[in-house]
mmCIF file of C-alpha atoms in Angstrom:
data_model
loop_
_atom_site.group_PDB
_atom_site.id
_atom_site.type_symbol
_atom_site.label_atom_id
_atom_site.label_comp_id
_atom_site.label_asym_id
_atom_site.label_seq_id
_atom_site.Cartn_x
_atom_site.Cartn_y
_atom_site.Cartn_z
ATOM 1 C CA MET A 186 15.381 -13.999 27.576
ATOM 2 C CA PHE A 187 18.194 -11.488 27.079
ATOM 3 C CA LYS A 188 20.652 -14.123 28.220
ATOM 4 C CA ASP A 189 19.396 -16.406 25.425
ATOM 5 C CA LYS A 190 19.837 -13.701 22.797
ATOM 6 C CA ASP A 191 23.302 -12.876 24.105
ATOM 7 C CA SER A 192 24.237 -16.539 23.887
ATOM 8 C CA LEU A 193 23.784 -16.286 20.101
ATOM 9 C CA GLU A 194 26.053 -13.237 19.866
ATOM 10 C CA GLY A 195 29.327 -14.140 18.183
ATOM 11 C CA GLN A 196 28.343 -17.763 17.558
ATOM 12 C CA PRO A 197 29.318 -19.258 14.188
ATOM 13 C CA VAL A 198 26.560 -19.165 11.591
ATOM 14 C CA GLU A 199 26.450 -22.972 11.443
ATOM 15 C CA GLU A 200 25.683 -23.237 15.157
ATOM 16 C CA ILE A 201 22.939 -20.616 15.050
ATOM 17 C CA TYR A 202 21.372 -22.329 12.050
ATOM 18 C CA ALA A 203 21.584 -25.738 13.738
ATOM 19 C CA ARG A 204 19.884 -24.288 16.811
ATOM 20 C CA GLY A 205 17.043 -22.940 14.655
ATOM 21 C CA GLN A 206 16.688 -26.325 12.964
ATOM 22 C CA LYS A 207 16.526 -28.062 16.319
ATOM 23 C CA GLN A 208 13.794 -25.678 17.465
ATOM 24 C CA MET A 209 11.800 -26.265 14.278
ATOM 25 C CA HIS A 210 12.056 -30.034 14.581
ATOM 26 C CA GLY A 211 10.815 -29.695 18.156
ATOM 27 C CA GLY A 212 7.829 -27.621 17.049
ATOM 28 C CA ASN A 213 9.061 -24.427 18.715
ATOM 29 C CA TRP A 214 8.055 -22.177 15.813
ATOM 30 C CA SER A 215 8.383 -18.832 17.584
ATOM 31 C CA GLY A 216 11.786 -19.775 18.987
ATOM 32 C CA ALA A 217 12.941 -20.791 15.525
ATOM 33 C CA VAL A 218 11.743 -17.484 14.064
ATOM 34 C CA THR A 219 13.677 -15.582 16.728
ATOM 35 C CA THR A 220 16.814 -17.642 16.155
ATOM 36 C CA TYR A 221 16.672 -17.274 12.376
ATOM 37 C CA LYS A 222 16.098 -13.535 12.662
ATOM 38 C CA ARG A 223 19.197 -13.290 14.844
ATOM 39 C CA LEU A 224 21.132 -15.283 12.251
ATOM 40 C CA VAL A 225 20.042 -12.915 9.469
ATOM 41 C CA ALA A 226 20.907 -9.877 11.611
ATOM 42 C CA GLN A 227 24.388 -11.181 12.413
ATOM 43 C CA TYR A 228 25.153 -12.704 9.006
ATOM 44 C CA PRO A 229 23.180 -10.776 6.361
ATOM 45 C CA TYR A 230 24.752 -12.574 3.375
ATOM 46 C CA GLY A 231 25.392 -16.178 2.532
ATOM 47 C CA ALA A 232 23.745 -19.524 1.946
ATOM 48 C CA TYR A 233 22.708 -19.899 5.584
ATOM 49 C CA THR A 234 21.003 -16.516 5.447
ATOM 50 C CA GLU A 235 18.982 -17.472 2.390
ATOM 51 C CA GLN A 236 17.924 -20.743 3.998
ATOM 52 C CA ALA A 237 17.147 -18.977 7.286
ATOM 53 C CA LEU A 238 14.840 -16.551 5.466
ATOM 54 C CA MET A 239 12.947 -19.475 3.933
ATOM 55 C CA GLU A 240 12.775 -21.294 7.263
ATOM 56 C CA THR A 241 11.542 -18.113 8.964
ATOM 57 C CA ALA A 242 8.647 -17.825 6.522
ATOM 58 C CA TYR A 243 7.730 -21.486 7.039
ATOM 59 C CA ALA A 244 7.908 -21.210 10.826
ATOM 60 C CA GLN A 245 5.709 -18.103 10.730
ATOM 61 C CA TYR A 246 3.192 -19.972 8.574
ATOM 62 C CA LYS A 247 3.179 -22.962 10.935
ATOM 63 C CA SER A 248 2.715 -20.739 13.982
ATOM 64 C CA GLY A 249 -0.259 -18.988 12.357
ATOM 65 C CA ASN A 250 1.427 -15.604 11.839
ATOM 66 C CA ASN A 251 0.147 -15.372 8.290
ATOM 67 C CA GLU A 252 0.739 -11.654 7.766
ATOM 68 C CA GLU A 253 4.351 -11.963 8.910
ATOM 69 C CA ALA A 254 4.815 -15.046 6.732
ATOM 70 C CA ILE A 255 3.542 -13.186 3.661
ATOM 71 C CA SER A 256 5.873 -10.306 4.465
ATOM 72 C CA SER A 257 8.863 -12.650 4.824
ATOM 73 C CA ILE A 258 7.999 -14.482 1.613
ATOM 74 C CA ASP A 259 7.597 -11.264 -0.350
ATOM 75 C CA ARG A 260 10.904 -9.996 1.006
ATOM 76 C CA PHE A 261 12.622 -13.211 -0.069
ATOM 77 C CA ILE A 262 11.064 -13.091 -3.548
ATOM 78 C CA ARG A 263 12.147 -9.468 -4.004
ATOM 79 C CA THR A 264 15.649 -10.135 -2.707
ATOM 80 C CA TYR A 265 16.305 -13.447 -4.489
ATOM 81 C CA PRO A 266 14.077 -13.534 -7.611
ATOM 82 C CA THR A 267 16.221 -16.186 -9.328
ATOM 83 C CA HIS A 268 16.891 -18.406 -6.303
ATOM 84 C CA ARG A 269 16.770 -22.134 -6.970
ATOM 85 C CA ASN A 270 13.946 -22.544 -4.393
ATOM 86 C CA ILE A 271 11.793 -19.651 -5.587
ATOM 87 C CA ALA A 272 9.048 -22.091 -6.666
ATOM 88 C CA TYR A 273 8.809 -23.230 -3.046
ATOM 89 C CA MET A 274 8.355 -19.655 -1.878
ATOM 90 C CA TYR A 275 5.492 -19.057 -4.317
ATOM 91 C CA TYR A 276 3.990 -22.366 -3.223
ATOM 92 C CA LEU A 277 4.309 -21.408 0.442
ATOM 93 C CA ARG A 278 2.714 -18.030 -0.279
ATOM 94 C CA GLY A 279 -0.142 -19.884 -1.954
ATOM 95 C CA LEU A 280 -0.581 -22.054 1.145
ATOM 96 C CA VAL A 281 -0.609 -19.030 3.415
ATOM 97 C CA ASN A 282 -3.025 -17.067 1.242
ATOM 98 C CA SER A 283 -5.419 -19.951 0.691
ATOM 99 C CA ASN A 284 -5.687 -20.519 4.454
ATOM 100 C CA ARG A 285 -5.268 -16.956 5.704
ATOM 101 C CA ASP A 286 -8.931 -16.261 6.427
ATOM 102 C CA THR A 287 -9.588 -19.561 8.152
ATOM 103 C CA VAL A 288 -11.032 -18.608 11.497
ATOM 104 C CA PHE A 289 -10.899 -20.682 14.654
ATOM 105 C CA LEU A 290 -14.674 -21.223 14.619
ATOM 106 C CA GLN A 291 -14.481 -22.328 11.017
ATOM 107 C CA LYS A 292 -11.971 -25.019 11.978
ATOM 108 C CA VAL A 293 -14.022 -26.172 14.956
ATOM 109 C CA TRP A 294 -17.426 -26.262 13.283
ATOM 110 C CA THR A 295 -16.263 -26.842 9.709
ATOM 111 C CA LEU A 296 -18.050 -23.812 8.355
ATOM 112 C CA ASP A 297 -18.087 -23.486 4.573
ATOM 113 C CA ALA A 298 -15.207 -21.244 3.463
ATOM 114 C CA SER A 299 -17.108 -20.364 0.276
ATOM 115 C CA ARG A 300 -19.427 -18.152 2.346
ATOM 116 C CA ARG A 301 -16.552 -15.903 3.371
ATOM 117 C CA ASP A 302 -14.577 -13.236 1.536
ATOM 118 C CA LEU A 303 -12.619 -14.845 -1.291
ATOM 119 C CA ALA A 304 -9.924 -12.187 -1.767
ATOM 120 C CA THR A 305 -7.093 -14.102 -0.108
ATOM 121 C CA PRO A 306 -8.058 -17.511 -1.543
ATOM 122 C CA MET A 307 -8.009 -15.855 -4.976
ATOM 123 C CA GLN A 308 -4.519 -14.585 -4.222
ATOM 124 C CA GLY A 309 -3.581 -18.115 -3.164
ATOM 125 C CA TYR A 310 -4.960 -19.413 -6.461
ATOM 126 C CA SER A 311 -2.823 -16.863 -8.273
ATOM 127 C CA ASP A 312 0.263 -17.986 -6.334
ATOM 128 C CA PHE A 313 -0.384 -21.641 -7.149
ATOM 129 C CA ASN A 314 -0.928 -20.650 -10.777
ATOM 130 C CA THR A 315 2.476 -18.956 -10.737
ATOM 131 C CA VAL A 316 4.043 -22.199 -9.548
ATOM 132 C CA THR A 317 2.355 -24.291 -12.249
ATOM 133 C CA THR A 318 2.999 -21.787 -15.025
ATOM 134 C CA ARG A 319 6.544 -20.594 -14.324
ATOM 135 C CA TYR A 320 7.863 -23.757 -12.676
ATOM 136 C CA PRO A 321 5.911 -26.670 -14.213
ATOM 137 C CA ASN A 322 8.711 -29.165 -13.493
ATOM 138 C CA SER A 323 9.144 -28.245 -9.846
ATOM 139 C CA ARG A 324 8.252 -30.714 -7.133
ATOM 140 C CA TYR A 325 5.453 -28.380 -5.982
ATOM 141 C CA ALA A 326 3.636 -28.080 -9.326
ATOM 142 C CA ALA A 327 1.460 -31.203 -8.994
ATOM 143 C CA ASP A 328 0.263 -30.303 -5.511
ATOM 144 C CA ALA A 329 -0.306 -26.705 -6.602
ATOM 145 C CA ARG A 330 -2.574 -27.986 -9.404
ATOM 146 C CA GLN A 331 -4.592 -30.049 -6.913
ATOM 147 C CA ARG A 332 -4.949 -27.062 -4.607
ATOM 148 C CA MET A 333 -6.055 -24.935 -7.553
ATOM 149 C CA VAL A 334 -8.832 -27.446 -8.277
ATOM 150 C CA ALA A 335 -9.984 -27.315 -4.645
ATOM 151 C CA LEU A 336 -9.955 -23.506 -4.726
ATOM 152 C CA ARG A 337 -11.913 -23.447 -8.008
ATOM 153 C CA ASN A 338 -14.498 -25.709 -6.392
ATOM 154 C CA MET A 339 -14.737 -23.285 -3.480
ATOM 155 C CA PHE A 340 -15.186 -20.373 -5.908
ATOM 156 C CA ALA A 341 -17.961 -22.297 -7.679
ATOM 157 C CA ARG A 342 -19.697 -22.998 -4.349
ATOM 158 C CA HIS A 343 -19.471 -19.293 -3.587
ATOM 159 C CA ASP A 344 -21.142 -18.419 -6.898
ATOM 160 C CA MET A 345 -23.880 -20.954 -6.187
ATOM 161 C CA GLU A 346 -24.431 -19.473 -2.714
ATOM 162 C CA VAL A 347 -24.763 -15.987 -4.194
ATOM 163 C CA GLY A 348 -27.263 -17.216 -6.774
ATOM 164 C CA LEU A 349 -29.299 -19.060 -4.133
ATOM 165 C CA TYR A 350 -29.283 -15.977 -1.913
ATOM 166 C CA TYR A 351 -30.830 -13.890 -4.673
ATOM 167 C CA LEU A 352 -33.360 -16.627 -5.473
ATOM 168 C CA ARG A 353 -34.478 -16.692 -1.830
ATOM 169 C CA ARG A 354 -34.917 -12.934 -1.980
ATOM 170 C CA GLY A 355 -37.015 -13.205 -5.125
ATOM 171 C CA ALA A 356 -34.485 -11.322 -7.252
ATOM 172 C CA ASN A 357 -34.616 -13.696 -10.198
ATOM 173 C CA VAL A 358 -32.738 -11.396 -12.572
ATOM 174 C CA SER A 359 -29.852 -11.047 -10.142
ATOM 175 C CA ALA A 360 -29.833 -14.789 -9.507
#
């Protein structure tokens, strides 16, 4: 593994970036994250660095490292608040947040997400709202609106579940 890292030492930024792209296209998300992090460490400024930061966040999201993806996205937003692809980063943060609490068992048995804690889906809703409000003409706005509708439906199901819970308990006032 050290040999692989040393092979990136002194390489031109274009070659390191191309290697990360190749790993992403092959589905090697963790390898791509490692390669892009090496690129950022060796070349902290430039267009390739900005793109590598975005690709790192996406690869972390695809590999299921949601906390790391959120951290990378937030770092990018703080560092490049006026970047031309900032709408994409808010959209990606919305994707990560809306799916962050999805558990393995929930995927296998299709458990209702509305019965779980809604803190991160609400944050995802807020991120999608940022995309539709600040960047209404971006290519991500229409999909963000659709995802907001799905999240609102989940919030409504959650409210119904809470009301039904109190009805079953005989707490009519609370219901």
